[in-house]
Coordinates of C-alpha atoms in Angstrom, one line a residue:
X8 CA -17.5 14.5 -18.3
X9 CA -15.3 13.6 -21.7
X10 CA -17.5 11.7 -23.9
X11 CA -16.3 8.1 -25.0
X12 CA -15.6 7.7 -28.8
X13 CA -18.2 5.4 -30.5
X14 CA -15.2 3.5 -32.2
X15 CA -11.9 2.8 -31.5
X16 CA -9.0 0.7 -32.1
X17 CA -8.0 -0.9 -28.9
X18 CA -10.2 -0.5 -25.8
X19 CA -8.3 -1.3 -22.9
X20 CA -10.4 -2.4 -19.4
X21 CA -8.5 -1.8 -16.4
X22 CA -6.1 1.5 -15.3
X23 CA -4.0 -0.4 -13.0
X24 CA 0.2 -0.9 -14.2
X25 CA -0.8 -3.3 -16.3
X26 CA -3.5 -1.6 -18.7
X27 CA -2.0 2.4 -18.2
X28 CA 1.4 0.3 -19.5
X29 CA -0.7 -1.0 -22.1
X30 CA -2.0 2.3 -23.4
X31 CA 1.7 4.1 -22.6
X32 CA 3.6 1.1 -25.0
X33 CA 0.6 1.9 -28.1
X34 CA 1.4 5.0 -27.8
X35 CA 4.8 4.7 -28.6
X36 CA 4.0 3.2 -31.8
X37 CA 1.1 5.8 -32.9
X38 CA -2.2 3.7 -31.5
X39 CA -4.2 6.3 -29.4
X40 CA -6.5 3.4 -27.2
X41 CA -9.7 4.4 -25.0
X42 CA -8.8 3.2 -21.7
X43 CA -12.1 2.8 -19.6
X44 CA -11.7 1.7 -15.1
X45 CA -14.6 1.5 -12.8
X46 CA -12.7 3.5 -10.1
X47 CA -13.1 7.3 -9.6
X48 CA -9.5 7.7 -10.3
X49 CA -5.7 6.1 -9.9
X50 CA -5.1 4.3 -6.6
X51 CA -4.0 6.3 -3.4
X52 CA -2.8 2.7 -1.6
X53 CA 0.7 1.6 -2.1
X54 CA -0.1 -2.0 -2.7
X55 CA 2.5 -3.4 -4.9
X56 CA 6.2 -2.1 -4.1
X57 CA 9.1 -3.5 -5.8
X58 CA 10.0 -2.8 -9.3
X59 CA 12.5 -4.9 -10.8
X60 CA 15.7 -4.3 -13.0
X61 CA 13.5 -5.5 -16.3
X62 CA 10.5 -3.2 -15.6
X63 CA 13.1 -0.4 -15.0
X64 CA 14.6 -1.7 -18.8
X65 CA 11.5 -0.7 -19.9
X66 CA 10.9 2.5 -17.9
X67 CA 14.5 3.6 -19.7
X68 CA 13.3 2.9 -22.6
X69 CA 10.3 5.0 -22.5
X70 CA 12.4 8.0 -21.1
X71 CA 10.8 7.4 -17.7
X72 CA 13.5 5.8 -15.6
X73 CA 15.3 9.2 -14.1
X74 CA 11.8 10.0 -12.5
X75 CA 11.4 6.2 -10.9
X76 CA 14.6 6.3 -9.4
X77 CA 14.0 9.8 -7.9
X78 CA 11.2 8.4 -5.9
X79 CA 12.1 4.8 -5.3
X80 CA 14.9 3.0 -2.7
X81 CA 16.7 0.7 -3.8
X82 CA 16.5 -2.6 -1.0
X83 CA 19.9 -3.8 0.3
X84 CA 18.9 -7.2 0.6
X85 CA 17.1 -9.8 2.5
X86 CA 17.5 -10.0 7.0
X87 CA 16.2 -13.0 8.1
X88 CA 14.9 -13.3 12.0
X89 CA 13.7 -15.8 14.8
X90 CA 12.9 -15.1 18.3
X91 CA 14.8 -11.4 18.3
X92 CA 17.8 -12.6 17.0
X93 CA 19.5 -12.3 13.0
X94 CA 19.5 -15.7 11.8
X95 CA 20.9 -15.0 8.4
X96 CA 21.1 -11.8 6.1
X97 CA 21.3 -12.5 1.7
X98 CA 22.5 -9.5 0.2
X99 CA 21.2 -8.0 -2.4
X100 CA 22.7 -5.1 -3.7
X101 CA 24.3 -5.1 -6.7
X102 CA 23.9 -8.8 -6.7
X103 CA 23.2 -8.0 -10.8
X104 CA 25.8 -5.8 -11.6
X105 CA 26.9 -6.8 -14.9
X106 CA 23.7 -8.3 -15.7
X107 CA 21.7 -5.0 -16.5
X108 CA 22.3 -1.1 -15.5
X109 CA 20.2 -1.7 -12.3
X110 CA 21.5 -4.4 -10.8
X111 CA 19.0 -4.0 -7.5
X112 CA 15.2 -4.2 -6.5
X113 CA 13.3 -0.4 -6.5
X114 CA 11.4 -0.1 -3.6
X115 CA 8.7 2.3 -5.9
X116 CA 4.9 1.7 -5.1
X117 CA 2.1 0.5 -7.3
X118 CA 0.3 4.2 -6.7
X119 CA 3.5 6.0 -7.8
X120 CA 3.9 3.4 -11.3
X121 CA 0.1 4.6 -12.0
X122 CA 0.8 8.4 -11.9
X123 CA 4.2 8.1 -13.9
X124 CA 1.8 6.0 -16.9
X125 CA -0.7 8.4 -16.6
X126 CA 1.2 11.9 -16.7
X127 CA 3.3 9.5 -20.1
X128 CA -0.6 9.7 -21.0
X129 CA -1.5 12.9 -20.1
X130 CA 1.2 14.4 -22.2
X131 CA 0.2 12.4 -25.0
X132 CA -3.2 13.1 -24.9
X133 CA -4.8 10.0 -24.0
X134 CA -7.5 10.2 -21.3
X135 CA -8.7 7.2 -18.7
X136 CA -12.1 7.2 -18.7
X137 CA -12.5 6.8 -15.1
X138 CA -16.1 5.2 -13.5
X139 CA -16.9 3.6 -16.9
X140 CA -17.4 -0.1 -16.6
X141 CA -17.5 -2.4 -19.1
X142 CA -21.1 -3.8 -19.2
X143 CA -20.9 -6.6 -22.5
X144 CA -18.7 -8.0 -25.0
X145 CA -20.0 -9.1 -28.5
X146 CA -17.3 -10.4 -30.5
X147 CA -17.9 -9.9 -34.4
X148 CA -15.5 -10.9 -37.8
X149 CA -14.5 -7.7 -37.7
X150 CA -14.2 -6.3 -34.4
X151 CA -15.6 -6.1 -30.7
X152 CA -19.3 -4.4 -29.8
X153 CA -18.7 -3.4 -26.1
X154 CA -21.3 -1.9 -23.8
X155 CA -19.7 0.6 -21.4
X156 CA -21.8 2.4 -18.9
X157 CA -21.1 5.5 -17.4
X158 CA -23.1 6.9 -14.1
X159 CA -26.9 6.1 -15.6
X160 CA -25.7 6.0 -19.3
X161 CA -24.9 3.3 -21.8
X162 CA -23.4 3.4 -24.7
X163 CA -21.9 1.1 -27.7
X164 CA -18.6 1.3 -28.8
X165 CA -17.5 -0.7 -31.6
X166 CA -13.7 -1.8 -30.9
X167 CA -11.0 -3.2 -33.3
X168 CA -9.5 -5.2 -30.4
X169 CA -10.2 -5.5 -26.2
X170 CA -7.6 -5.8 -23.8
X171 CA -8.4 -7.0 -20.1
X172 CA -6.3 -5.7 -17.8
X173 CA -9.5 -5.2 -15.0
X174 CA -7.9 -7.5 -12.3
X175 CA -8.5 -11.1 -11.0
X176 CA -12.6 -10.5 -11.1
X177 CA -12.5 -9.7 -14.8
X178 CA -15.1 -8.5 -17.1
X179 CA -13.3 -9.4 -20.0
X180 CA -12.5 -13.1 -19.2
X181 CA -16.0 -13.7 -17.8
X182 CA -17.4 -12.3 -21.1
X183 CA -15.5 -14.5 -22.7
X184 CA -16.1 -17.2 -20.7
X185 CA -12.2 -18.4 -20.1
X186 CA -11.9 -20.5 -16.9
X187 CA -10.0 -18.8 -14.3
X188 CA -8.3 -22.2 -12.5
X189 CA -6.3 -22.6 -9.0
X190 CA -7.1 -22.2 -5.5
X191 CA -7.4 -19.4 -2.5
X192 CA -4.9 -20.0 0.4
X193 CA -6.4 -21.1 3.4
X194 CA -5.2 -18.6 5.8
X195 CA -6.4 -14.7 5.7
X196 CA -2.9 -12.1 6.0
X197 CA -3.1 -8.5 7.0
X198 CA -1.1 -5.9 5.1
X199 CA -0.2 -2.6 6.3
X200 CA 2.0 0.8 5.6
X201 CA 3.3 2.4 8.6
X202 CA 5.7 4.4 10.2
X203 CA 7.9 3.3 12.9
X204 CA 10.5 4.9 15.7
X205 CA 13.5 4.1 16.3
X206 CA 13.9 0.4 14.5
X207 CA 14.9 -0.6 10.7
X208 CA 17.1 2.6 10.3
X209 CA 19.1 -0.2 7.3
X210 CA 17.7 -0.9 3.8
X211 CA 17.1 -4.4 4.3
X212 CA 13.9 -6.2 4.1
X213 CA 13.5 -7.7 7.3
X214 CA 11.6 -11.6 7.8
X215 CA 11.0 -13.1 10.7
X216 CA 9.9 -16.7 11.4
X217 CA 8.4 -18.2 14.3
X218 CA 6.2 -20.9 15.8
X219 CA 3.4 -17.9 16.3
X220 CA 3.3 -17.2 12.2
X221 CA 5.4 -14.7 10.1
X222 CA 5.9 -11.4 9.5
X223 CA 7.7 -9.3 6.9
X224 CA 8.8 -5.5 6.6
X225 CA 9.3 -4.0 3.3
X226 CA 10.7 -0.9 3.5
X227 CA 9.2 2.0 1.6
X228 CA 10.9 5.4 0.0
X229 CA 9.7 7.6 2.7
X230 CA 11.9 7.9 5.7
X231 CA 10.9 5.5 8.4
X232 CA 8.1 3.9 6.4
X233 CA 7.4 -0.2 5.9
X234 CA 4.9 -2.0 4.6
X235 CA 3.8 -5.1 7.1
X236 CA 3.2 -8.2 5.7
X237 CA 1.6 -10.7 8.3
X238 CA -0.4 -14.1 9.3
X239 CA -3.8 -13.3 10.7
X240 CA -3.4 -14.7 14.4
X241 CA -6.7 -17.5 14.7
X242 CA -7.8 -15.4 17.5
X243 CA -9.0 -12.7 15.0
X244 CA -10.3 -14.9 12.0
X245 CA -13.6 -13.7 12.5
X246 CA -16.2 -11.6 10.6
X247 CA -15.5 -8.4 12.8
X248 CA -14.0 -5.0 12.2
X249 CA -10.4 -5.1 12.8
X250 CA -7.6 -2.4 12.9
X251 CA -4.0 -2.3 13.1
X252 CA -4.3 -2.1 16.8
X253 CA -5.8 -5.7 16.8
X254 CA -2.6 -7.3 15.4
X255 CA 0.2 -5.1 16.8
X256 CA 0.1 -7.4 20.2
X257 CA 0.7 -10.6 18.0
X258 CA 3.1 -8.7 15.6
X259 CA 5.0 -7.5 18.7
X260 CA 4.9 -11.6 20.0
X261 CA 6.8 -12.4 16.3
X262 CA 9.5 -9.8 16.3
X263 CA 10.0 -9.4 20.0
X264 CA 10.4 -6.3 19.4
X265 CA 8.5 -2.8 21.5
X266 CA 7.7 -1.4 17.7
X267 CA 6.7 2.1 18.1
X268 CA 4.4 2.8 15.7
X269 CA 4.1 6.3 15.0
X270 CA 1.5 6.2 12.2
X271 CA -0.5 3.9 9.9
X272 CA -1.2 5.2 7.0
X273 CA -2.8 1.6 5.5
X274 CA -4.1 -1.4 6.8
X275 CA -6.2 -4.4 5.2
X276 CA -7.1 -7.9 6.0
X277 CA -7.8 -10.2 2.6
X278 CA -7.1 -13.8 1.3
X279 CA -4.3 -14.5 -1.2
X280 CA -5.2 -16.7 -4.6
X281 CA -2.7 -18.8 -7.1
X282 CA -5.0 -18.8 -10.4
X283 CA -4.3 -18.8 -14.3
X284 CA -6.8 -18.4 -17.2
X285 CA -6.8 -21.4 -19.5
X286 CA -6.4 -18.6 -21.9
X287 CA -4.9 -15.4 -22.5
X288 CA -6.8 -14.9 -25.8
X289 CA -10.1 -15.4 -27.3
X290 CA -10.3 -14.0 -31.3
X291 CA -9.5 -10.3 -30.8
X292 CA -9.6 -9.9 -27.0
X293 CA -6.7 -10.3 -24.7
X294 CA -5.7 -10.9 -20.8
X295 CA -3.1 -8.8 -19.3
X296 CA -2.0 -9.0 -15.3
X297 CA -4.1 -9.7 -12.8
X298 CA -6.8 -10.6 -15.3
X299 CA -4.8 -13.4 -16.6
X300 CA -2.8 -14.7 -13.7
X301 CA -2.7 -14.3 -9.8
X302 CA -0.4 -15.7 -7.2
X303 CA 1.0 -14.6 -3.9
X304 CA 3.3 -11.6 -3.1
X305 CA 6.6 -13.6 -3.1
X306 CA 9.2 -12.2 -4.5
X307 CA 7.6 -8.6 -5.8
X308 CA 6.8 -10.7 -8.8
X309 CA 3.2 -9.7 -10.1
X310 CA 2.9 -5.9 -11.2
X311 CA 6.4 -6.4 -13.3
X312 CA 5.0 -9.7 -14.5
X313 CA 1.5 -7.6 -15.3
X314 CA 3.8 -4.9 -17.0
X315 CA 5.8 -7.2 -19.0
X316 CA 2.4 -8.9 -20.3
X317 CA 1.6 -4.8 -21.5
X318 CA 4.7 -4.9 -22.8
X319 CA 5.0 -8.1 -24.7
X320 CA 1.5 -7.7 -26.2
X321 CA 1.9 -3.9 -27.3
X322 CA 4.3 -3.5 -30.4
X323 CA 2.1 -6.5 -31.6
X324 CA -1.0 -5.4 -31.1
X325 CA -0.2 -2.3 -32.5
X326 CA 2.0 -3.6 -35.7
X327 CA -1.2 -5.2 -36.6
X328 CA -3.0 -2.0 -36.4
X329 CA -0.9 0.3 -38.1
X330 CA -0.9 -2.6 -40.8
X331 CA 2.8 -3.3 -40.7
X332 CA 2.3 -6.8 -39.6
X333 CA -0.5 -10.2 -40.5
X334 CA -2.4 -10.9 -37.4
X335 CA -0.9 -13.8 -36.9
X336 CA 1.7 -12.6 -34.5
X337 CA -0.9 -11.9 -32.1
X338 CA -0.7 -15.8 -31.3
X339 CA 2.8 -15.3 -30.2
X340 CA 1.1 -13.4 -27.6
X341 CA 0.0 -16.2 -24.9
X342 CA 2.4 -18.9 -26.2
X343 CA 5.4 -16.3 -24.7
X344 CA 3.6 -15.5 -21.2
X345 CA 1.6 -18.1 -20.4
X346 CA 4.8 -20.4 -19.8
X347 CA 5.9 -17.8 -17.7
X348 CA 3.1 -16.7 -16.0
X349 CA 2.6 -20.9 -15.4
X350 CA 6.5 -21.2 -13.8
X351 CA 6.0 -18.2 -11.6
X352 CA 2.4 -19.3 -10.0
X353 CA 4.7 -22.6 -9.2
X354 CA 7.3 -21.0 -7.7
X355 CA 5.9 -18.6 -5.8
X356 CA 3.4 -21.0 -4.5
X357 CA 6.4 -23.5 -3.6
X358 CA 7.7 -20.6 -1.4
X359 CA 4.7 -18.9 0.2
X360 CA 3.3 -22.6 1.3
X361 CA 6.7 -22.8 2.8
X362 CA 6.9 -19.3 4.6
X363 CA 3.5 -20.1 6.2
X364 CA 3.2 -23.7 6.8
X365 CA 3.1 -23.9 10.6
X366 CA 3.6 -28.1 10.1
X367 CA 6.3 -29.8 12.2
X368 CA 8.1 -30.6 8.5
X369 CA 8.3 -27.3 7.3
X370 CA 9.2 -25.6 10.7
X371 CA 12.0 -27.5 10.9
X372 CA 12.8 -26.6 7.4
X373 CA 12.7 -23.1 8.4
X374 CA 14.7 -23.2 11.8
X375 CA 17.4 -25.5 10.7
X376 CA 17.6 -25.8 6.7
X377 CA 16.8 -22.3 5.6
X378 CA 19.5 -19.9 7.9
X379 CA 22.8 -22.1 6.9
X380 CA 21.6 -22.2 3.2
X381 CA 20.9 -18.2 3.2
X382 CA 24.3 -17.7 4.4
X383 CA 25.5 -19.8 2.0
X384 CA 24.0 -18.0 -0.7
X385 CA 25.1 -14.8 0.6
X386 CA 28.4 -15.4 0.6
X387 CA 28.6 -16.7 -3.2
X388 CA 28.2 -13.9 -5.6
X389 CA 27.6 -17.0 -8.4
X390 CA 24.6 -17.6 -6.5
X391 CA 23.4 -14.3 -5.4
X392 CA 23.6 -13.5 -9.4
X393 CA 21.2 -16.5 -10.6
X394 CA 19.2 -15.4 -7.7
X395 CA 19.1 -11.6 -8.9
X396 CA 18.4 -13.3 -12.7
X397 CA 15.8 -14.7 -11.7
X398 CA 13.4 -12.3 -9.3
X399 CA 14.7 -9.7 -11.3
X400 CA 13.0 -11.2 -14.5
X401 CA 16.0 -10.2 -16.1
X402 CA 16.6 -14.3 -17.3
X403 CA 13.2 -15.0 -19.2
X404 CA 13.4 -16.0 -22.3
X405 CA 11.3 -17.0 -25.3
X406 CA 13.4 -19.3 -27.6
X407 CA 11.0 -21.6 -28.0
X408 CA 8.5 -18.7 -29.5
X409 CA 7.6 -18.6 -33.1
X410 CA 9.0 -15.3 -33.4
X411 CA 12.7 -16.7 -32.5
X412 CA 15.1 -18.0 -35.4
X413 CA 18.7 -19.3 -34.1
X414 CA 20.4 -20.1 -36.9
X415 CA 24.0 -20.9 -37.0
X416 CA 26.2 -21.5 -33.9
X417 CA 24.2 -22.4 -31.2
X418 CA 25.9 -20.2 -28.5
X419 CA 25.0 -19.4 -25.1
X420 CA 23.1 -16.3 -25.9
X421 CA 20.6 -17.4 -28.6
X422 CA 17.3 -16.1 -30.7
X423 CA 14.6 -15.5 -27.4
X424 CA 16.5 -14.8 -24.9
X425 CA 16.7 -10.9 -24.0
X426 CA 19.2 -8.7 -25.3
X427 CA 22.0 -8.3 -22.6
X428 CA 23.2 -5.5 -21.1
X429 CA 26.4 -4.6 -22.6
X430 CA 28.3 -1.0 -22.2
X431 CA 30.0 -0.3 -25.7
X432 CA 32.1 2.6 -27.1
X433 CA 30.5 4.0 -30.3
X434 CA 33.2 3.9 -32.8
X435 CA 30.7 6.0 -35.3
X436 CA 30.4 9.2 -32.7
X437 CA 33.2 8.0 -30.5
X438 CA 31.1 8.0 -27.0
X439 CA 30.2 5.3 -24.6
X440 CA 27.2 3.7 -24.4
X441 CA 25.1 0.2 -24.5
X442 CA 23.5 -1.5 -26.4
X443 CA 20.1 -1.5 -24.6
X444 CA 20.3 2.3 -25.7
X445 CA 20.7 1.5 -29.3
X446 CA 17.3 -0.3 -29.1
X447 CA 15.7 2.4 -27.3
X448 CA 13.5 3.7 -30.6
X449 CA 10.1 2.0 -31.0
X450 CA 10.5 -0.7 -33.7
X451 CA 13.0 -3.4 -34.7
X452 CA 17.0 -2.9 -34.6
X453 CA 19.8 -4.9 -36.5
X454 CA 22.8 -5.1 -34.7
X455 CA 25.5 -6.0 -37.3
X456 CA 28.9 -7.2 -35.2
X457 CA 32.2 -8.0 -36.8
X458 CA 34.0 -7.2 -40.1
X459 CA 31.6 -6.1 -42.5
X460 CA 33.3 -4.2 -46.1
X461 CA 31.6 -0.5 -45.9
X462 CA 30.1 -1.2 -49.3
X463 CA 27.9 -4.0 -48.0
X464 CA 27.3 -2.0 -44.9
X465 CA 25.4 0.7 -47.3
X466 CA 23.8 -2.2 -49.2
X467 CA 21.9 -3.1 -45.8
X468 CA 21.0 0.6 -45.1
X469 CA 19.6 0.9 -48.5
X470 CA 17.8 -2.1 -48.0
X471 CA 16.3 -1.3 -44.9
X472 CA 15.8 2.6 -46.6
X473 CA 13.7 0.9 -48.8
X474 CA 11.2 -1.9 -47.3
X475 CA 12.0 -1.3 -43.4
X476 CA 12.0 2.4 -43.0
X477 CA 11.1 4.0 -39.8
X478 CA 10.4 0.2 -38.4
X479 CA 14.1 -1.5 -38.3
X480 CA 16.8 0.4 -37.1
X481 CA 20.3 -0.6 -38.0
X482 CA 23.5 -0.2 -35.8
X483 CA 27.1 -2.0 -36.6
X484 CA 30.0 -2.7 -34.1
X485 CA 33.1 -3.3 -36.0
X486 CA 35.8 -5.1 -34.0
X487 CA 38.3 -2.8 -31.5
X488 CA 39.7 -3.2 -28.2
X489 CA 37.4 -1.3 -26.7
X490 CA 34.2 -3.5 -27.5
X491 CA 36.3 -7.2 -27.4
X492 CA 34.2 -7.9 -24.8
X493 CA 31.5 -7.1 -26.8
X494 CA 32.7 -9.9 -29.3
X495 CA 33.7 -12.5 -26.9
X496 CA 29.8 -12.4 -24.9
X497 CA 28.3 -13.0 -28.7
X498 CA 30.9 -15.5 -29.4
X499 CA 32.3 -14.0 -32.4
X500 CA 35.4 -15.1 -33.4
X501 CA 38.1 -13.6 -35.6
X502 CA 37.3 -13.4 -39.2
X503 CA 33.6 -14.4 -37.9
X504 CA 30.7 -11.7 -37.9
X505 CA 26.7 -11.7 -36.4
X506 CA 23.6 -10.8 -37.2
X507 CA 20.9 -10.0 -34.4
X508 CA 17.3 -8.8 -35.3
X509 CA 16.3 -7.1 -31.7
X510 CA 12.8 -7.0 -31.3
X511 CA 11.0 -4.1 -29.9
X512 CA 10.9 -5.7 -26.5
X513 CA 14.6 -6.0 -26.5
X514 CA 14.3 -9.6 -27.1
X515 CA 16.6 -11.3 -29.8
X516 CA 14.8 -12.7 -32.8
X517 CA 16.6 -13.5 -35.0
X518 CA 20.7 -14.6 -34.3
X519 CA 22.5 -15.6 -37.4
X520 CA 26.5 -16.2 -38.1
X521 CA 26.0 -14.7 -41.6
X522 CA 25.1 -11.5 -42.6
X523 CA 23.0 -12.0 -45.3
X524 CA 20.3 -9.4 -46.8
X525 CA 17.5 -12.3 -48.1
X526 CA 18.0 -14.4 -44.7
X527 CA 17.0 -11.6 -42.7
X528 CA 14.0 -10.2 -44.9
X529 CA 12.7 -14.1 -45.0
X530 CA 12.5 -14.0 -41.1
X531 CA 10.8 -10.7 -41.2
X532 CA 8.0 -11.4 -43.7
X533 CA 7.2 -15.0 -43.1
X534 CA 8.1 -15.2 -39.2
X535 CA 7.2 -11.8 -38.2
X536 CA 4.8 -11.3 -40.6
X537 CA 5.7 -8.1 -41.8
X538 CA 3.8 -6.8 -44.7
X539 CA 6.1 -4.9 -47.4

């Protein structure tokens, strides 16, 4: 067994997405962390299966994304069902095109995101410390004591910072003491992975309603595979031992459909919970995923959400470490994701109490509102497209964060929101590309657009040469016909330049009409914090 360090950095709690994203993202910027899970090793269960377009941003830009998309399926959309017959079907694919380079949900299961992060780890030499809990937390003025315990052995490992990412029954946050608020649905749900004969042979996700409960088939990457999503019948809300066997008969009364079931390869009964911690930060410890917010399955929201809280907290975490950056911008931490962990705990909530209400209100909601508005939506790619924006997480923004600075023009795109996906030609080594590629390098990238004299154009490299190496990157787009489009999205103008400060998590921070040198160096010190 690898013996733990007696100090390090960052200790992250939990090898789920969330925390093995967490250790992958430090990584990037030079932080080696000791990642520490109670489990024997990565999960062998599917659980979580959809990855969405801004988790796959975020794959690309680790150099991981070819290796997703070998494994996963994309899902064609949404059919919905009642009493054996189609009721209405919402499309989905490419429902984003234009929005970002995967303009489609990845069918691509939780177990399969672990053992991408860990073999990113492996190769960088970062072990998980697996069957190590965390036992205490001591918070001091100048780090974290943590007790981790390992078989019969204890040990003390002093810690520059702790990240939770252990899961809704959190060590970290009960250390801490942080209130972990909301409810637990009534009703218990069964979830399964099987194979099937002879039904499903589309990539749709297939729902079906009914006055006997719901039901929901999410298709997986292997041929003839789903995951089962279903009500526990009252009948079987009891203490005893169940089996997949138990519910076929009342799954089979849903669907009215045979359902040959050729194999299960999964199956679990458990309660769903909608809770929030009042906060995601206490001093030098943090909340990531399922430690800082839990809600229902709707949507394939939660493991992106869990990787985008990784991702979010990483480049500032680790900024602070390297000593690039005043703590400070650790705050910016929870006042970016706990608004949108808040709106997506409402949302989903909205939905799921919908889907499973058996009242006479919402039942008639479902047989009489919800088919003619689907196929409403289905047929209006406007809609489909704020719909895609939205599950897709592709459309959060953070312009009401510290680290945002909109200065000038107030366009459509501003400071906070995230850096849109734009194909451009490179007029410097006259290929195509997009921009999300120039802002695949770990750090900060200006993005210079308009007519700029070459003279000044050397004046910002040897600026950025100077206090900004190896942590801003610098790209310019000069004006052409082949990148108008380019131009018109940012709202420049003839005659009329930009400035955009991208921030390592392809957020805009900074958006100014003016390209000027001390403007840009002010929001970096004093609102990033940087230390030059």
């Amino acid at each position: 067994m690898i013996a733990l360090p007696k100090h390090t950095e960052v200790l992250i709690a939990g090898a789920g997405p969330s925390g093995l994203m967490m250790a992958a993202q430090l990584l990037r910027y030079g932080v080696i962390p000791t990642i520490i899970d109670t489990r024997q090793g990565p999960t062998n269960q599917s659980k979580a299966l959809a990855v969405q377009a801004r988790s796959l941003e975020i794959y690309r830009q680790m150099g991981l994304v070819e290796q997703v998309l070998k494994e996963g399926k994309p899902a064609a959309g949404a059919m919905l069902h009642r009493e054996g017959e189609v009721i209405a079907t919402l499309p989905l694919q490419n429902a984003g095109t234009g929005q970002t380079r995967y303009p489609y949900v990845l069918m691509f299961p939780q177990s399969k995101n672990e053992r991408v992060l860990l073999d990113y780890l492996t190769l960088n030499c970062c072990p998980v410390y697996w069957q190590t809990s965390l036992v205490t937390l001591k918070q001091t003025e100048s780090g974290v004591e943590a007790e981790l315990q390992t078989g019969d052995n204890t040990q003390m490992v002093n810690c520059g910072y702790v990240v939770g990412a252990d899961g809704a029954h959190s060590v970290v946050r009960k250390q801490l003491g942080i209130p972990f608020n909301g409810d637990t649905y009534q009703h218990k749900f069964y979830l399964a992975d099987i194979k099937i004969n002879n039904f499903f042979t589309d990539d749709f996700v297939h729902l079906y309603l009914s006055g006997k409960g719901f039901a929901g088939f999410f298709l997986m990457p292997e041929e003839g595979n789903f995951r089962v999503v279903g009500n526990l019948p009252t009948a079987l809300d009891n203490d005893a031992e169940k089996s997949f066997d138990d519910v076929l008969p009342h799954l089979r009364a849903i669907t009215a459909l045979p359902l040959d079931v050729e194999q299960v390869n999964w199956f679990t009964i458990y309660k769903l919970h909608h809770r929030m911690a009042d906060k995601f930060s206490e001093g030098r410890c943090f909340l990531v995923g399922d430690a800082a917010h839990i809600h229902s399955p709707v949507g394939g929201q939660g493991m992106n959400t869990g990787l985008q809280d990784a991702y979010n907290l990483a480049w500032k975490l680790a900024g602070v470490v390297n000593g690039q950056f005043g703590p400070g911008i650790l705050n910016s931490y929870a006042e970016e994701r706990m608004p949108v962990a808040r709106d997506l705990l409402n949302s989903t909530d909205k939905v799921f109490n919908m889907v499973t209400s058996q009242s006479l209100f919402s039942s008639f909601v479902k047989r009489f509102i919800v088919p003619p508005a689907l196929k409403f939506f289905g047929k209006s790619d406007k809609i489909r497209a704020a719909f895609f924006k939205g599950v897709s997480q592709t459309g959060i923004s953070y312009r009401h964060s510290t680290l945002s600075r909109q200065l000038g023009y107030q366009a459509i795109i501003q400071a906070g929101d995230r850096l849109p996906y734009l194909e451009i030609f490179d007029e410097k080594k006259q290929t195509k590309t997009d921009i999300h590629a120039w802002c695949s390098k770990p750090g900060f990238t200006l993005i210079t657009i308009g007519i700029i004299q070459e003279s000044y154009l050397f004046t910002l490299a040897k600026w950025i040469t100077q206090k900004y190496n190896l942590t801003l990157n610098f790209f310019h787009l000069p004006p052409s016909d082949k990148n108008q489009h380019v131009l018109d999205r940012f709202e420049v103008r003839p005659g009329q330049r930009k400035a955009l400060i991208i921030r390592p998590d392809m957020h805009i921070g900074y958006m100014n009409d003016i390209v000027d040198i001390e403007m840009m160096d002010a929001y970096l010190r004093d609102v990033v914090g940087f230390v030059v």
